[in-house]
Amino acid sequence: IEDWNHNDTHVRVSGTVSGPLSEQLRAINQSAIGHLLDGVLASATASGKTDTQLKLDISIEKVHESTVSGQITFADNTLSLWPFMPQLQQVKGQLNFTEKGFFIDQIQAQTLGGALHGKAQWTIDKGLSIQASGRLTAQGLLNDPNWRHQLPFVQQWLAGSTGFTIQARTENQQQ
């Protein structure tokens, strides 16, 4: 706190947290940060250890103008952002977030039996955008915990591998 007598006093907090990614995601989702992100990471699950850097700038007079920024560094983590998406393993990269959204640039992971490279972003005003490419295998599809229950009727015909490219975008309905 710089100056209590100033008209626009701010509380500024910064720090680094190291530990299980699952606990860090839970803390983010249960905090004001989770609310600012509109719960977009509420269904995310994760394992492995990671480092999270966090900066808060809270205006005492204008709380609605407060800002948050941070960065989660992945180092061989397992991550499922949403239940409908395949589980990502051996995740390497960074998730940056602010009070306006989150951004993942140049993430690398293993999923569905092959390598994945991609990026994603979600912002309050624009919604979600995902771009990814990689390779998947039939066995990888059948082994993924988020997908295996959807494929039992076709598993006898699945074999081989294929490349894939994903480009997806959703619009934010809260504008």
GROMACS .gro file of C-alpha atoms in nm:
model
  175
    1ILE     CA    1   0.000   0.000   0.000
    2GLU     CA    2   0.169   0.312  -0.121
    3ASP     CA    3  -0.024   0.591   0.054
    4TRP     CA    4  -0.349   0.561   0.255
    5ASN     CA    5  -0.406   0.939   0.230
    6HIS     CA    6  -0.395   0.940  -0.149
    7ASN     CA    7  -0.732   0.960  -0.330
    8ASP     CA    8  -0.672   0.642  -0.530
    9THR     CA    9  -0.493   0.404  -0.293
   10HIS     CA   10  -0.389   0.069  -0.437
   11VAL     CA   11  -0.300  -0.262  -0.276
   12ARG     CA   12  -0.044  -0.441  -0.490
   13VAL     CA   13   0.044  -0.803  -0.432
   14SER     CA   14   0.280  -1.024  -0.630
   15GLY     CA   15   0.426  -1.364  -0.572
   16THR     CA   16   0.506  -1.709  -0.699
   17VAL     CA   17   0.338  -2.031  -0.594
   18SER     CA   18   0.497  -2.370  -0.658
   19GLY     CA   19   0.312  -2.694  -0.608
   20PRO     CA   20   0.047  -2.926  -0.750
   21LEU     CA   21  -0.124  -2.780  -1.056
   22SER     CA   22  -0.461  -2.922  -0.942
   23GLU     CA   23  -0.445  -2.718  -0.619
   24GLN     CA   24  -0.344  -2.404  -0.806
   25LEU     CA   25  -0.635  -2.441  -1.050
   26ARG     CA   26  -0.873  -2.496  -0.758
   27ALA     CA   27  -0.743  -2.183  -0.583
   28ILE     CA   28  -0.780  -1.978  -0.903
   29ASN     CA   29  -1.134  -2.105  -0.960
   30GLN     CA   30  -1.244  -2.034  -0.601
   31SER     CA   31  -1.103  -1.683  -0.598
   32ALA     CA   32  -1.202  -1.353  -0.754
   33ILE     CA   33  -0.978  -1.454  -1.045
   34GLY     CA   34  -1.213  -1.743  -1.124
   35HIS     CA   35  -1.503  -1.500  -1.118
   36LEU     CA   36  -1.318  -1.256  -1.343
   37LEU     CA   37  -1.252  -1.543  -1.585
   38ASP     CA   38  -1.625  -1.618  -1.571
   39GLY     CA   39  -1.558  -1.975  -1.452
   40VAL     CA   40  -1.407  -2.078  -1.786
   41LEU     CA   41  -1.150  -2.300  -1.608
   42ALA     CA   42  -1.396  -2.439  -1.351
   43SER     CA   43  -1.408  -2.787  -1.505
   44ALA     CA   44  -1.032  -2.811  -1.572
   45THR     CA   45  -0.847  -3.101  -1.410
   46ALA     CA   46  -0.472  -3.141  -1.382
   47SER     CA   47  -0.183  -3.329  -1.228
   48GLY     CA   48   0.186  -3.261  -1.180
   49LYS     CA   49   0.372  -2.973  -1.023
   50THR     CA   50   0.400  -2.625  -1.166
   51ASP     CA   51   0.492  -2.266  -1.088
   52THR     CA   52   0.238  -1.983  -1.094
   53GLN     CA   53   0.329  -1.615  -1.091
   54LEU     CA   54   0.056  -1.377  -0.980
   55LYS     CA   55   0.018  -0.998  -0.963
   56LEU     CA   56  -0.285  -0.819  -0.818
   57ASP     CA   57  -0.345  -0.443  -0.830
   58ILE     CA   58  -0.653  -0.357  -0.625
   59SER     CA   59  -0.783  -0.001  -0.618
   60ILE     CA   60  -0.939   0.075  -0.277
   61GLU     CA   61  -1.156   0.352  -0.422
   62LYS     CA   62  -1.242   0.180  -0.752
   63VAL     CA   63  -1.244  -0.193  -0.686
   64HIS     CA   64  -1.409  -0.259  -1.024
   65GLU     CA   65  -1.091  -0.124  -1.190
   66SER     CA   66  -0.866  -0.378  -1.016
   67THR     CA   67  -0.637  -0.587  -1.232
   68VAL     CA   68  -0.485  -0.932  -1.210
   69SER     CA   69  -0.220  -1.097  -1.421
   70GLY     CA   70  -0.036  -1.421  -1.393
   71GLN     CA   71   0.139  -1.704  -1.563
   72ILE     CA   72   0.125  -2.079  -1.509
   73THR     CA   73   0.428  -2.265  -1.642
   74PHE     CA   74   0.365  -2.625  -1.742
   75ALA     CA   75   0.644  -2.881  -1.720
   76ASP     CA   76   0.528  -3.231  -1.814
   77ASN     CA   77   0.181  -3.188  -1.663
   78THR     CA   78  -0.144  -3.368  -1.741
   79LEU     CA   79  -0.431  -3.132  -1.818
   80SER     CA   80  -0.796  -3.149  -1.926
   81LEU     CA   81  -0.937  -2.800  -1.980
   82TRP     CA   82  -1.294  -2.914  -2.050
   83PRO     CA   83  -1.463  -3.257  -2.034
   84PHE     CA   84  -1.534  -3.267  -2.408
   85MET     CA   85  -1.166  -3.224  -2.498
   86PRO     CA   86  -0.904  -3.500  -2.498
   87GLN     CA   87  -0.667  -3.517  -2.205
   88LEU     CA   88  -0.329  -3.350  -2.266
   89GLN     CA   89  -0.022  -3.527  -2.126
   90GLN     CA   90   0.340  -3.414  -2.094
   91VAL     CA   91   0.218  -3.055  -2.133
   92LYS     CA   92   0.490  -2.795  -2.185
   93GLY     CA   93   0.421  -2.423  -2.225
   94GLN     CA   94   0.264  -2.132  -2.045
   95LEU     CA   95  -0.087  -2.014  -1.968
   96ASN     CA   96  -0.100  -1.638  -1.918
   97PHE     CA   97  -0.408  -1.480  -1.763
   98THR     CA   98  -0.548  -1.140  -1.678
   99GLU     CA   99  -0.883  -1.014  -1.556
  100LYS     CA  100  -0.987  -1.013  -1.923
  101GLY     CA  101  -0.904  -1.373  -2.017
  102PHE     CA  102  -0.635  -1.631  -2.067
  103PHE     CA  103  -0.386  -1.702  -2.342
  104ILE     CA  104  -0.184  -2.015  -2.422
  105ASP     CA  105   0.089  -1.968  -2.681
  106GLN     CA  106   0.294  -2.250  -2.832
  107ILE     CA  107   0.182  -2.530  -2.607
  108GLN     CA  108   0.320  -2.878  -2.669
  109ALA     CA  109   0.164  -3.199  -2.542
  110GLN     CA  110   0.095  -3.562  -2.609
  111THR     CA  111  -0.269  -3.650  -2.672
  112LEU     CA  112  -0.465  -3.929  -2.836
  113GLY     CA  113  -0.144  -4.124  -2.895
  114GLY     CA  114   0.053  -3.849  -3.071
  115ALA     CA  115   0.207  -3.504  -3.049
  116LEU     CA  116   0.005  -3.181  -3.037
  117HIS     CA  117   0.117  -2.821  -3.091
  118GLY     CA  118  -0.124  -2.537  -3.048
  119LYS     CA  119  -0.246  -2.218  -2.892
  120ALA     CA  120  -0.569  -2.098  -2.735
  121GLN     CA  121  -0.719  -1.786  -2.593
  122TRP     CA  122  -1.035  -1.686  -2.415
  123THR     CA  123  -1.136  -1.327  -2.357
  124ILE     CA  124  -1.444  -1.175  -2.202
  125ASP     CA  125  -1.525  -0.978  -2.516
  126LYS     CA  126  -1.432  -1.230  -2.788
  127GLY     CA  127  -1.493  -1.578  -2.644
  128LEU     CA  128  -1.275  -1.884  -2.706
  129SER     CA  129  -1.035  -1.948  -2.994
  130ILE     CA  130  -0.833  -2.268  -3.034
  131GLN     CA  131  -0.577  -2.359  -3.302
  132ALA     CA  132  -0.396  -2.691  -3.283
  133SER     CA  133  -0.239  -2.953  -3.502
  134GLY     CA  134  -0.082  -3.289  -3.446
  135ARG     CA  135  -0.116  -3.660  -3.499
  136LEU     CA  136  -0.352  -3.908  -3.332
  137THR     CA  137  -0.373  -4.283  -3.328
  138ALA     CA  138  -0.668  -4.519  -3.305
  139GLN     CA  139  -0.524  -4.671  -2.989
  140GLY     CA  140  -0.476  -4.322  -2.842
  141LEU     CA  141  -0.845  -4.244  -2.902
  142LEU     CA  142  -0.949  -4.566  -2.732
  143ASN     CA  143  -0.720  -4.502  -2.434
  144ASP     CA  144  -0.821  -4.139  -2.366
  145PRO     CA  145  -1.035  -4.120  -2.049
  146ASN     CA  146  -1.251  -3.840  -2.194
  147TRP     CA  147  -1.324  -4.022  -2.522
  148ARG     CA  148  -1.307  -4.399  -2.468
  149HIS     CA  149  -1.670  -4.427  -2.353
  150GLN     CA  150  -1.789  -4.269  -2.680
  151LEU     CA  151  -1.620  -4.522  -2.910
  152PRO     CA  152  -1.700  -4.879  -2.799
  153PHE     CA  153  -1.933  -4.945  -3.092
  154VAL     CA  154  -1.661  -4.866  -3.351
  155GLN     CA  155  -1.343  -4.981  -3.177
  156GLN     CA  156  -1.317  -5.303  -3.377
  157TRP     CA  157  -1.279  -5.097  -3.697
  158LEU     CA  158  -1.034  -4.836  -3.565
  159ALA     CA  159  -0.670  -4.876  -3.669
  160GLY     CA  160  -0.377  -4.660  -3.773
  161SER     CA  161  -0.306  -4.292  -3.729
  162THR     CA  162  -0.381  -3.959  -3.895
  163GLY     CA  163  -0.281  -3.597  -3.881
  164PHE     CA  164  -0.527  -3.336  -3.763
  165THR     CA  165  -0.579  -2.962  -3.755
  166ILE     CA  166  -0.829  -2.790  -3.529
  167GLN     CA  167  -0.954  -2.436  -3.555
  168ALA     CA  168  -1.245  -2.356  -3.326
  169ARG     CA  169  -1.403  -2.036  -3.211
  170THR     CA  170  -1.694  -1.956  -2.983
  171GLU     CA  171  -1.857  -1.621  -2.932
  172ASN     CA  172  -1.907  -1.483  -2.584
  173GLN     CA  173  -2.279  -1.462  -2.511
  174GLN     CA  174  -2.240  -1.209  -2.225
  175GLN     CA  175  -2.161  -0.901  -2.432
   0.00000   0.00000   0.00000
